[in-house]
GROMACS .gro file of C-alpha atoms in nm:
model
  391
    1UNK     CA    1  -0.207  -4.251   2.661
    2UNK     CA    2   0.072  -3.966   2.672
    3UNK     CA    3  -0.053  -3.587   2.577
    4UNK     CA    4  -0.027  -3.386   2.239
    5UNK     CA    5   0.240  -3.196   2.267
    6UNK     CA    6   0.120  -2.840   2.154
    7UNK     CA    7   0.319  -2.509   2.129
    8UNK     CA    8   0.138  -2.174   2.173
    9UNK     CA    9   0.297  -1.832   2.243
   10UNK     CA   10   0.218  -1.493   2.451
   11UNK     CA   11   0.278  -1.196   2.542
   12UNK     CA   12   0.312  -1.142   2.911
   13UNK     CA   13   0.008  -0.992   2.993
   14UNK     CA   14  -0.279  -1.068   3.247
   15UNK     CA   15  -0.507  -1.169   2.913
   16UNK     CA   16  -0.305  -1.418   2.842
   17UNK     CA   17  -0.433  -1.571   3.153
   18UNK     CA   18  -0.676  -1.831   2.987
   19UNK     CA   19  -0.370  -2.030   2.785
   20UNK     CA   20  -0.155  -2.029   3.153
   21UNK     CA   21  -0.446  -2.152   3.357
   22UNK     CA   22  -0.514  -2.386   3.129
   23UNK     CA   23  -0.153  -2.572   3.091
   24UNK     CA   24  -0.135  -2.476   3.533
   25UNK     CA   25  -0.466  -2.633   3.627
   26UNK     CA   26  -0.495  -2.901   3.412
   27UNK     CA   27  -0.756  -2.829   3.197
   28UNK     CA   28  -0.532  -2.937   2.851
   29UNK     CA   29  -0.439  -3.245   2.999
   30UNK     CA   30  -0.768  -3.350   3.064
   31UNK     CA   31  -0.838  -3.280   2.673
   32UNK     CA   32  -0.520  -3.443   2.583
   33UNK     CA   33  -0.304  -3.195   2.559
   34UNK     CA   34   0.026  -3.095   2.689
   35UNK     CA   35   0.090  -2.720   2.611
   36UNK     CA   36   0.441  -2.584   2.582
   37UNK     CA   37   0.356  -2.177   2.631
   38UNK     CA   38   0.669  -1.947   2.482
   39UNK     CA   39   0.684  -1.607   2.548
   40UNK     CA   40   0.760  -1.344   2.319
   41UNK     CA   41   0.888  -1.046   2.336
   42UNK     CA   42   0.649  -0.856   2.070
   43UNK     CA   43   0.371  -0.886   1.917
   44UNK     CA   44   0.558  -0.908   1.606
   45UNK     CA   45   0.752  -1.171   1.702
   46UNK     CA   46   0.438  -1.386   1.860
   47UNK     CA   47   0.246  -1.279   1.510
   48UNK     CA   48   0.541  -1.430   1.329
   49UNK     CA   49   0.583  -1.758   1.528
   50UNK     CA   50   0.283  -1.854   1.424
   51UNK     CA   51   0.289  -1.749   1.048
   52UNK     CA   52   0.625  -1.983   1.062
   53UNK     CA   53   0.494  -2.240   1.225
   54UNK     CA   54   0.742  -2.207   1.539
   55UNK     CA   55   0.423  -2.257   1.771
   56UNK     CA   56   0.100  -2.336   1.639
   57UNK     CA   57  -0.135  -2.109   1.843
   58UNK     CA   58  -0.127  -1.844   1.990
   59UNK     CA   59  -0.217  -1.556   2.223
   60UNK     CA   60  -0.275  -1.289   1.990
   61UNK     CA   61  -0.429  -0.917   1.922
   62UNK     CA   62  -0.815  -0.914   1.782
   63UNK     CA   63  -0.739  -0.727   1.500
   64UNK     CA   64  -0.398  -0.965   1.377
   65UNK     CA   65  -0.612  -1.242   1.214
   66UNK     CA   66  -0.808  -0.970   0.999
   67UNK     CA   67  -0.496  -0.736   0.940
   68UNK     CA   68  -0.322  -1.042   0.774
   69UNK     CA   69  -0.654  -1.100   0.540
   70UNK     CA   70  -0.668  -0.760   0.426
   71UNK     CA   71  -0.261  -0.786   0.329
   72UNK     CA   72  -0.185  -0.531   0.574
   73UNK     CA   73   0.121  -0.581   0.811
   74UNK     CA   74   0.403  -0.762   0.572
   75UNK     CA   75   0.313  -1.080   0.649
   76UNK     CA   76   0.062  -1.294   0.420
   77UNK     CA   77   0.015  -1.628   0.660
   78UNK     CA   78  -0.390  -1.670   0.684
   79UNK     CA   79  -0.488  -1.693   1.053
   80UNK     CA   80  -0.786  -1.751   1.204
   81UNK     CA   81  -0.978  -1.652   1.548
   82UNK     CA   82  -1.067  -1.990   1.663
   83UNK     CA   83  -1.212  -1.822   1.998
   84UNK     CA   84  -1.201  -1.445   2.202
   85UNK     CA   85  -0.963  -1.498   2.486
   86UNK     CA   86  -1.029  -1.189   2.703
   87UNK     CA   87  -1.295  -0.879   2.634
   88UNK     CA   88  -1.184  -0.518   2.783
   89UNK     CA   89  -0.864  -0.531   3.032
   90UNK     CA   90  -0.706  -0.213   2.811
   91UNK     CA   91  -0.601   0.147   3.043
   92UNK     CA   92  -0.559   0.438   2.906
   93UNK     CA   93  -0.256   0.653   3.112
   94UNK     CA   94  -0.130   0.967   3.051
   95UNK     CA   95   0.239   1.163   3.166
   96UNK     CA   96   0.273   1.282   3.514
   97UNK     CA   97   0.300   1.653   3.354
   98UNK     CA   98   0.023   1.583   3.126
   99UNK     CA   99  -0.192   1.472   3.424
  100UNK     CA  100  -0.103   1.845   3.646
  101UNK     CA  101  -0.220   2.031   3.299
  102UNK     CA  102  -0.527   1.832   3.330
  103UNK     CA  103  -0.591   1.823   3.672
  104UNK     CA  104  -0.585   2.235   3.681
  105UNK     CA  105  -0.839   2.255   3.429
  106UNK     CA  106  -1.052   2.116   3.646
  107UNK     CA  107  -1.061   1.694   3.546
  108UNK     CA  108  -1.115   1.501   3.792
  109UNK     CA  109  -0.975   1.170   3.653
  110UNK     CA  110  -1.327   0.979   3.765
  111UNK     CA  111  -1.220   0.720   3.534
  112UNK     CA  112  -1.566   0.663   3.371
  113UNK     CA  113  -1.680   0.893   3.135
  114UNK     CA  114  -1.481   0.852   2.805
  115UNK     CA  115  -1.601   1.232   2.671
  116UNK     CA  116  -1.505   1.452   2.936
  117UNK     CA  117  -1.156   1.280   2.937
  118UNK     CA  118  -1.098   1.281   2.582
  119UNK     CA  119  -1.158   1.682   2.586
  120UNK     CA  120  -0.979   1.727   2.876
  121UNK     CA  121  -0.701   1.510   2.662
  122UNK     CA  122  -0.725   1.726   2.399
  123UNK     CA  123  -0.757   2.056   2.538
  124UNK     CA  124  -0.476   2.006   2.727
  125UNK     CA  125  -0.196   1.821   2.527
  126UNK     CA  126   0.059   1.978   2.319
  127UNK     CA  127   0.021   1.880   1.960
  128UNK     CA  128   0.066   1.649   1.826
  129UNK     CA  129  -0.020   1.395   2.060
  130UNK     CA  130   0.254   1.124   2.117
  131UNK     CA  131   0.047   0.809   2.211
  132UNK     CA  132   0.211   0.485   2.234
  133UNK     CA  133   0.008   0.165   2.166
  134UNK     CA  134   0.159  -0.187   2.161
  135UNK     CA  135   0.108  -0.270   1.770
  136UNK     CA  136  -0.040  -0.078   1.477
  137UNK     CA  137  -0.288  -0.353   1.436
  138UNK     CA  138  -0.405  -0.358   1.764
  139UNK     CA  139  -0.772  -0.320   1.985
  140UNK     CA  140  -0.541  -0.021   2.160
  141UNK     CA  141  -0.509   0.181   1.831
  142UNK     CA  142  -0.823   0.075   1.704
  143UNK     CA  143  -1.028   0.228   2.035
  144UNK     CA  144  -0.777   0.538   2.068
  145UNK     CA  145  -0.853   0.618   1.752
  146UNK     CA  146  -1.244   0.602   1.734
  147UNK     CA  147  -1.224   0.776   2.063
  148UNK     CA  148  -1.036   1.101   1.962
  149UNK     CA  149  -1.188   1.113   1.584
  150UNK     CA  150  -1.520   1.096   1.755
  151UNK     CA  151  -1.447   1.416   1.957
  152UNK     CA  152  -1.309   1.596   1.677
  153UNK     CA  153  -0.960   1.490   1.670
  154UNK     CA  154  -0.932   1.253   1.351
  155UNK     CA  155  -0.696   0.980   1.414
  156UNK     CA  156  -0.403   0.879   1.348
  157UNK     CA  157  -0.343   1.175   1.092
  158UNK     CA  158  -0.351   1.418   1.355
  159UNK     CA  159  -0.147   1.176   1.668
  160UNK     CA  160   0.203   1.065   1.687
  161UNK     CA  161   0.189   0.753   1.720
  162UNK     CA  162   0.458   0.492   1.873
  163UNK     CA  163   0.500   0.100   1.854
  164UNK     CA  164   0.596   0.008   2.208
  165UNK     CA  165   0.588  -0.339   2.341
  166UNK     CA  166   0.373  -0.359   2.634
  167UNK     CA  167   0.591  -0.414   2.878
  168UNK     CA  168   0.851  -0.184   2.805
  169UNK     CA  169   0.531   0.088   2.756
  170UNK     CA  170   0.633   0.211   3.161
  171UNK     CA  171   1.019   0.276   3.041
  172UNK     CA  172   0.855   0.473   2.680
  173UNK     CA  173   0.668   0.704   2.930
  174UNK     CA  174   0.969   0.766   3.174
  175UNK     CA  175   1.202   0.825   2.949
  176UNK     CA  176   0.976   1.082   2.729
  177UNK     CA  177   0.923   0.913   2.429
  178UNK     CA  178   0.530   0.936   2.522
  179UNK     CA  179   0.261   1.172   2.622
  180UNK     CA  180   0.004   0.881   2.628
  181UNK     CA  181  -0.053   0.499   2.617
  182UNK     CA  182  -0.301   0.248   2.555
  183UNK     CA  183  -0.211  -0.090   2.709
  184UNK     CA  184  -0.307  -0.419   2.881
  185UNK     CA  185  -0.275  -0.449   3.235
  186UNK     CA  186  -0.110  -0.495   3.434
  187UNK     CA  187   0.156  -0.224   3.237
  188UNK     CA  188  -0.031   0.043   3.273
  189UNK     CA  189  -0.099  -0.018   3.712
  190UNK     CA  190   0.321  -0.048   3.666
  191UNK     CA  191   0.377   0.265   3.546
  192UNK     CA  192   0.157   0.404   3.806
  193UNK     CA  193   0.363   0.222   4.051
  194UNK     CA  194   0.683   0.354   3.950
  195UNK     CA  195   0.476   0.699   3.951
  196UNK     CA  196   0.545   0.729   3.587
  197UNK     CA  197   0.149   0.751   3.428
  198UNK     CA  198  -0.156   0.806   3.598
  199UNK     CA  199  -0.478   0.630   3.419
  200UNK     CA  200  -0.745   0.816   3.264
  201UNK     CA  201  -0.976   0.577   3.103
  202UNK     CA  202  -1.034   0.218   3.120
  203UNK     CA  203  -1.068   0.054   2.726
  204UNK     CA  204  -1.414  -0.031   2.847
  205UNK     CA  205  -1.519   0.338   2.873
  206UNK     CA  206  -1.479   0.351   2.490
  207UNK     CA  207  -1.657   0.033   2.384
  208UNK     CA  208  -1.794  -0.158   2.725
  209UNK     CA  209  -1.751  -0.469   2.529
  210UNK     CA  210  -1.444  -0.509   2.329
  211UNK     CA  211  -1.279  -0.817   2.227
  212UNK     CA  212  -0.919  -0.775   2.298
  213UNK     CA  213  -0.731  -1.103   2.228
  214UNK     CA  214  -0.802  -1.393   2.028
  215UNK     CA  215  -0.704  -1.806   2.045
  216UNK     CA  216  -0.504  -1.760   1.670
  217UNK     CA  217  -0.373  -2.043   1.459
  218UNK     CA  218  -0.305  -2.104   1.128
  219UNK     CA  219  -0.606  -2.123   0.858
  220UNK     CA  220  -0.462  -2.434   0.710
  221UNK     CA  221  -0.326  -2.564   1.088
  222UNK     CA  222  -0.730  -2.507   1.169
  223UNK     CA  223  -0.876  -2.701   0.865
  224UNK     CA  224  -0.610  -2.963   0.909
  225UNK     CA  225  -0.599  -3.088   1.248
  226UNK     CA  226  -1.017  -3.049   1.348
  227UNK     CA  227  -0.967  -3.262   1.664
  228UNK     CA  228  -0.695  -3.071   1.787
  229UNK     CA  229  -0.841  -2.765   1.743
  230UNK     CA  230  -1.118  -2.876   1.922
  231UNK     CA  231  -0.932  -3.002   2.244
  232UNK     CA  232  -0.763  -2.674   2.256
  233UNK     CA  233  -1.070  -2.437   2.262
  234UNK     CA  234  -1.238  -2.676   2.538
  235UNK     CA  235  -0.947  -2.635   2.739
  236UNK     CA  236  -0.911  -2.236   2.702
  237UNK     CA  237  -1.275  -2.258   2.794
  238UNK     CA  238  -1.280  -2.437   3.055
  239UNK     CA  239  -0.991  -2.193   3.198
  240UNK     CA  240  -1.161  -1.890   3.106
  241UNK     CA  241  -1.471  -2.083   3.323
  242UNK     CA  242  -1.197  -2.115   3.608
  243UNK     CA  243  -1.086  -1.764   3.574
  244UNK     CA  244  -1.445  -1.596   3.595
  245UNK     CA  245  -1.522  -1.760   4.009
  246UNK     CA  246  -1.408  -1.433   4.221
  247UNK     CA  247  -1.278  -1.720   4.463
  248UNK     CA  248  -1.032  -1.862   4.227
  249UNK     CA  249  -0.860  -1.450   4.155
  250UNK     CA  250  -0.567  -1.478   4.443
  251UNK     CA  251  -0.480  -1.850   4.304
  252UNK     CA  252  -0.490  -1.703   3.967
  253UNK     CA  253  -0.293  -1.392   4.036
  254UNK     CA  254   0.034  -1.566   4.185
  255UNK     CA  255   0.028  -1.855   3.887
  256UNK     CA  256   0.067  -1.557   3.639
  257UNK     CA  257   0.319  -1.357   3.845
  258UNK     CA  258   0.554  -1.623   3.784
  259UNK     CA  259   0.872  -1.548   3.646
  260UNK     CA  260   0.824  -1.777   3.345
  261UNK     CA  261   0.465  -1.625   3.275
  262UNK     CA  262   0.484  -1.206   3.368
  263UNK     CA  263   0.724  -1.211   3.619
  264UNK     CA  264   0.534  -0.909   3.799
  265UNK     CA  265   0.379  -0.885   4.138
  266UNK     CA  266   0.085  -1.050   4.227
  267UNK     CA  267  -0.087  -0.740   4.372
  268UNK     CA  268  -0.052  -0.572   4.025
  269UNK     CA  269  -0.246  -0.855   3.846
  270UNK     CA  270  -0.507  -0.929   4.085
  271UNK     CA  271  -0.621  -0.535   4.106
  272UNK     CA  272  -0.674  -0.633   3.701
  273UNK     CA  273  -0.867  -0.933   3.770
  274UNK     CA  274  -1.082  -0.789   4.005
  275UNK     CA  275  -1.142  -0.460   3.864
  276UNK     CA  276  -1.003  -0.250   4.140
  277UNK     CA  277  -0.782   0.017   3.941
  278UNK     CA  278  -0.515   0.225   4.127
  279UNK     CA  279  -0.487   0.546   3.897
  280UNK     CA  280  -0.235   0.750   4.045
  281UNK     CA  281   0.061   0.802   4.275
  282UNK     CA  282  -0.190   0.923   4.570
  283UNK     CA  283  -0.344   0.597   4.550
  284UNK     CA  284  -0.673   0.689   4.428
  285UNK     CA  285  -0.855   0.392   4.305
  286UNK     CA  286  -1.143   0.326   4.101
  287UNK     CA  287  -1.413   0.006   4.044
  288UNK     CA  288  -1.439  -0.103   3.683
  289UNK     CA  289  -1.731  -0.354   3.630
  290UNK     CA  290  -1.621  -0.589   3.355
  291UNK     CA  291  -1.253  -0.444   3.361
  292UNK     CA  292  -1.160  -0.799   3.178
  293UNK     CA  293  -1.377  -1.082   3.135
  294UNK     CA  294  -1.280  -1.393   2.987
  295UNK     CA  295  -1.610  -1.602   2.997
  296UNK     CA  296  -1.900  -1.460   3.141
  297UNK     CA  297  -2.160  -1.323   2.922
  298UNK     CA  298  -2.044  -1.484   2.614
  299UNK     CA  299  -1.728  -1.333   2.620
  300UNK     CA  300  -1.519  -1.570   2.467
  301UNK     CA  301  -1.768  -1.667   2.174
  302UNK     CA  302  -1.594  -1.527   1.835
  303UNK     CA  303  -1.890  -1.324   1.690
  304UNK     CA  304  -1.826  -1.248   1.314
  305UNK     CA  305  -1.950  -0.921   1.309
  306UNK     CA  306  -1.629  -0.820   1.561
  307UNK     CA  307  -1.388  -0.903   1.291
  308UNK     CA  308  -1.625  -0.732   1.081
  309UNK     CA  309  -1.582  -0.431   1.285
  310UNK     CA  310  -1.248  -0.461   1.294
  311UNK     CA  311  -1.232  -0.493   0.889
  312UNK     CA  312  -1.444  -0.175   0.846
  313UNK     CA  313  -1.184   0.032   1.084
  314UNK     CA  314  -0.853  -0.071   0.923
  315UNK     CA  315  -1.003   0.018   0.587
  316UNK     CA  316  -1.104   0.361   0.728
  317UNK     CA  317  -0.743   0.440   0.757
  318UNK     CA  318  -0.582   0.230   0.462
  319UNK     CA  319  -0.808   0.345   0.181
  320UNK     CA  320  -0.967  -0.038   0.165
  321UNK     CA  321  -1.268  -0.062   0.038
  322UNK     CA  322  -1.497  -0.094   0.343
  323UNK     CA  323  -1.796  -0.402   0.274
  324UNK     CA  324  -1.465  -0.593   0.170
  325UNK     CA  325  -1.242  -0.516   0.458
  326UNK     CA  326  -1.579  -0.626   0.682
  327UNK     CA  327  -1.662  -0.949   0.480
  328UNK     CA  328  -1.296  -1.061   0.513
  329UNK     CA  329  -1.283  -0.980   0.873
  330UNK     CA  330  -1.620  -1.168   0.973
  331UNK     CA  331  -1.459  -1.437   0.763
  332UNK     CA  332  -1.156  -1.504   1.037
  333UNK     CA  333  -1.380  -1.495   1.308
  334UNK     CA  334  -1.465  -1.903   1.344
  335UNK     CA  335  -1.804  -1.897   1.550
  336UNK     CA  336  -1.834  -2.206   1.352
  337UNK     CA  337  -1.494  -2.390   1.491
  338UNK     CA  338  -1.608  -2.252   1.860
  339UNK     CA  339  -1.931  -2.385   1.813
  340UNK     CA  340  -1.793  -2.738   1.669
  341UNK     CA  341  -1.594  -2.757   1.927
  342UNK     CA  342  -1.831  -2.698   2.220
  343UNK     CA  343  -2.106  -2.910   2.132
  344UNK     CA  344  -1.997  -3.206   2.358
  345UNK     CA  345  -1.974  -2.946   2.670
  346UNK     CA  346  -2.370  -2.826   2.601
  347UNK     CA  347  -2.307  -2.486   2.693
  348UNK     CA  348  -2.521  -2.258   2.635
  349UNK     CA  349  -2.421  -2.045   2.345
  350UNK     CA  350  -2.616  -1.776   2.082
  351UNK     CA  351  -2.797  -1.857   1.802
  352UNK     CA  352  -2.675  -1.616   1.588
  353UNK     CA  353  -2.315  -1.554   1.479
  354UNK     CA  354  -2.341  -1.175   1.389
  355UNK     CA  355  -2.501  -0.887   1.546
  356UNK     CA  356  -2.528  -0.514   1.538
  357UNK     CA  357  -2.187  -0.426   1.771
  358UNK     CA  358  -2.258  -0.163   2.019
  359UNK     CA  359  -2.661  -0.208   2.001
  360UNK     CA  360  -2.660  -0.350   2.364
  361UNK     CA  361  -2.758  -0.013   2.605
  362UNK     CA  362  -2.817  -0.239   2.886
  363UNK     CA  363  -2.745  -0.637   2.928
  364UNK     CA  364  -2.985  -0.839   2.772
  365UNK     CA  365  -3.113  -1.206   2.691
  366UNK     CA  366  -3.041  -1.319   2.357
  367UNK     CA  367  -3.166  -1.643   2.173
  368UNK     CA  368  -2.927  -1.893   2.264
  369UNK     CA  369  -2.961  -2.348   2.267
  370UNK     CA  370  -3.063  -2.363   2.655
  371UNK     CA  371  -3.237  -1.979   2.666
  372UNK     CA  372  -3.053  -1.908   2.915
  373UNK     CA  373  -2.833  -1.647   2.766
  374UNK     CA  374  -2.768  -1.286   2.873
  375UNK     CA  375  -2.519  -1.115   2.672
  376UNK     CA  376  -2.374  -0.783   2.829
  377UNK     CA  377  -2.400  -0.409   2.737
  378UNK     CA  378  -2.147  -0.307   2.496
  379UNK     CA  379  -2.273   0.012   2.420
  380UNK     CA  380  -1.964   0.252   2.257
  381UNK     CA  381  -1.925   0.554   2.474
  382UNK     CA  382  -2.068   0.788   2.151
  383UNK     CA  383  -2.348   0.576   2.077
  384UNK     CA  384  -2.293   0.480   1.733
  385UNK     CA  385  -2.379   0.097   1.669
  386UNK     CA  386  -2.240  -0.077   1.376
  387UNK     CA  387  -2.444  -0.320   1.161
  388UNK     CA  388  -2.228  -0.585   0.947
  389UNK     CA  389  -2.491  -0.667   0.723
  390UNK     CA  390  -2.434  -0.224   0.584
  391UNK     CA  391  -2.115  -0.164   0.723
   0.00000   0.00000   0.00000
């Protein structure tokens, strides 16, 4: 029986990993499917693929899906998040000159502690900050800006803030458009490269556990074609399975360095898949546990209360009223299509489809079908936790 052929688009980034592996490796064949991946070059332009139908899923920002059901972002095409394709995998990188200012007040660029970096950020940037982020409904804006209001800089009032496709984010920076990024590897190790940025935070020192992007289709695409839908979120699964064995990382790394997928060296995605960060010129590098996981842990389950979350920040900044902007979030995050879709693998996956986002200090088990479960810290770096049920 031939496959189903199945468009999907991406951005070139090492998240997008899941979607490659799986069309690479074989895992959508073996659920029927024959992927055709198309990259684009924006987020935009993936965002509105979809919405047109040009593809009908893609690899898309966590925040998209619940952007589009609050009516922010011009575009009014209902999408839902049918799965979490990667958690973490953001750096933050600032300008060589920044990076001297900082370094002679005495930061030390350890890479870990999201605090002391966001006051040595602030102390010693000119204002206002230029920060460029990849889309102003993004997990990059999002976290820059609960990191910098929560040390007394409220954002993005007080930032200047630039829409810069990720891979162009390197050029932005050299050319002096930026002070600042927020972006998905393996950009920001690029501009480090070219000795254009050296890295200050990883995303994960700012929430430990922060969806990043999502499997996105269509609302009516999802409630149409059930069987489909299913076969595709096995198959990301199964890749994301493939992607979490350390052994399978070099294998990994050259597929996506392809020119069709990032066109990019190898080295530069594997340091992002193993969580071995090289932060400056000098060669410094640091160890990020969980830099970017794509299945352990639960990573790839689409709890509600992220797009919940993600509802009650965008209405922070909009003027939205709040339990709204949550309820419609949590309401395009499909735990129940992931879990449909699942039950004939019998993994083992929580019984609950909501939680209280950051309450995790330390990884713990959580009621799940086998008991089995141990979902990971994802404490935010302040220690705020935020419960959907009063957000």
């Amino acid at each position: 029986m031939s496959a189903t052929p199945l468009s999907v688009g991406f951005i070139p980034l090492v998240d997008a990993a899941p979607l490659i592996v799986a069309e690479r490796m074989g895992f959508a064949a073996e659920e029927g499917l024959a992927l055709d991946l198309r990259r684009g070059p924006s987020w935009s332009a993936v965002r509105d693929m979809l919405a047109i139908g040009q593809v009908q899923a893609a690899h898309l920002l966590a925040p998209v899906p619940v952007a589009q059901a609050l009516g922010l972002g011009g575009s009014v095409t209902a999408l839902d998040a049918v799965s979490v394709l990667s958690v973490n995998g953001n750096v933050i990188g600032v300008s060589p000159a920044l990076a001297e200012r900082m370094r002679a007040a005495g930061h030390r660029f350890d890479f870990d502690d999201a605090a002391q970096a966001g006051r040595a950020l602030i102390a010693a940037a000119e204002q206002p900050l230029r920060v460029g982020v990849p889309f102003p409904f993004s997990m990059h804006a999002e976290l820059v800006y609960y990191w910098l209001s929560a040390l007394g800089l409220p954002s993005p009032q007080n930032l200047s803030v630039r829409t810069v496709p990720p891979a162009m984010m390197p050029d932005a920076m050299a050319a002096g458009e930026i002070d600042a990024f927020c972006v998905g590897e393996p950009w920001g190790s690029y501009a480090v490269e070219r000795g254009d940025a050296t890295l200050l935070l990883p995303g994960s020192a700012i929430w430990s556990f922060a969806p990043e992007k999502v499997l996105a289709v269509r609302t009516d695409w999802a409630a149409a074609e059930h069987e489909l839908r299913g076969c595709l979120i096995r198959a990301v699964w199964r890749a994301g399975r493939w992607l979490a064995d350390p052994e399978h990382r070099l294998v990994a790394a050259e597929l996506l360095s392809r020119a069709e997928h990032l066109n990019i060296s190898a080295e530069l995605i594997e340091r992002a898949l193993s969580g071995r960060i090289v932060i400056s010129g000098t060669g410094e590098e640091r160890r990020v546990p969980r830099f970017l996981e794509f299945h352990a842990h639960a990573a790839s389950f689409p709890w509600r209360s992220q797009g919940a979350w993600i509802g009650a920040q965008l209405s922070s900044r909009t003027g939205l009223d709040r339990a709204q902007s949550a309820l419609l979030g949590a309401e395009r995050f499909r735990s129940d299509y992931y879990r449909a879709a699942l039950d004939p693998v019998r993994c083992d996956l929580p019984t609950a489809s909501a939680r209280v986002e950051g309450g995790l200090a330390e990884d713990s088990p959580a009621g799940s079908r086998a008991g089995r479960l141990i979902l990971a810290k994802d404490a935010f770096f302040d220690g705020r936790t935020f419960d959907p049920e009063i957000p």
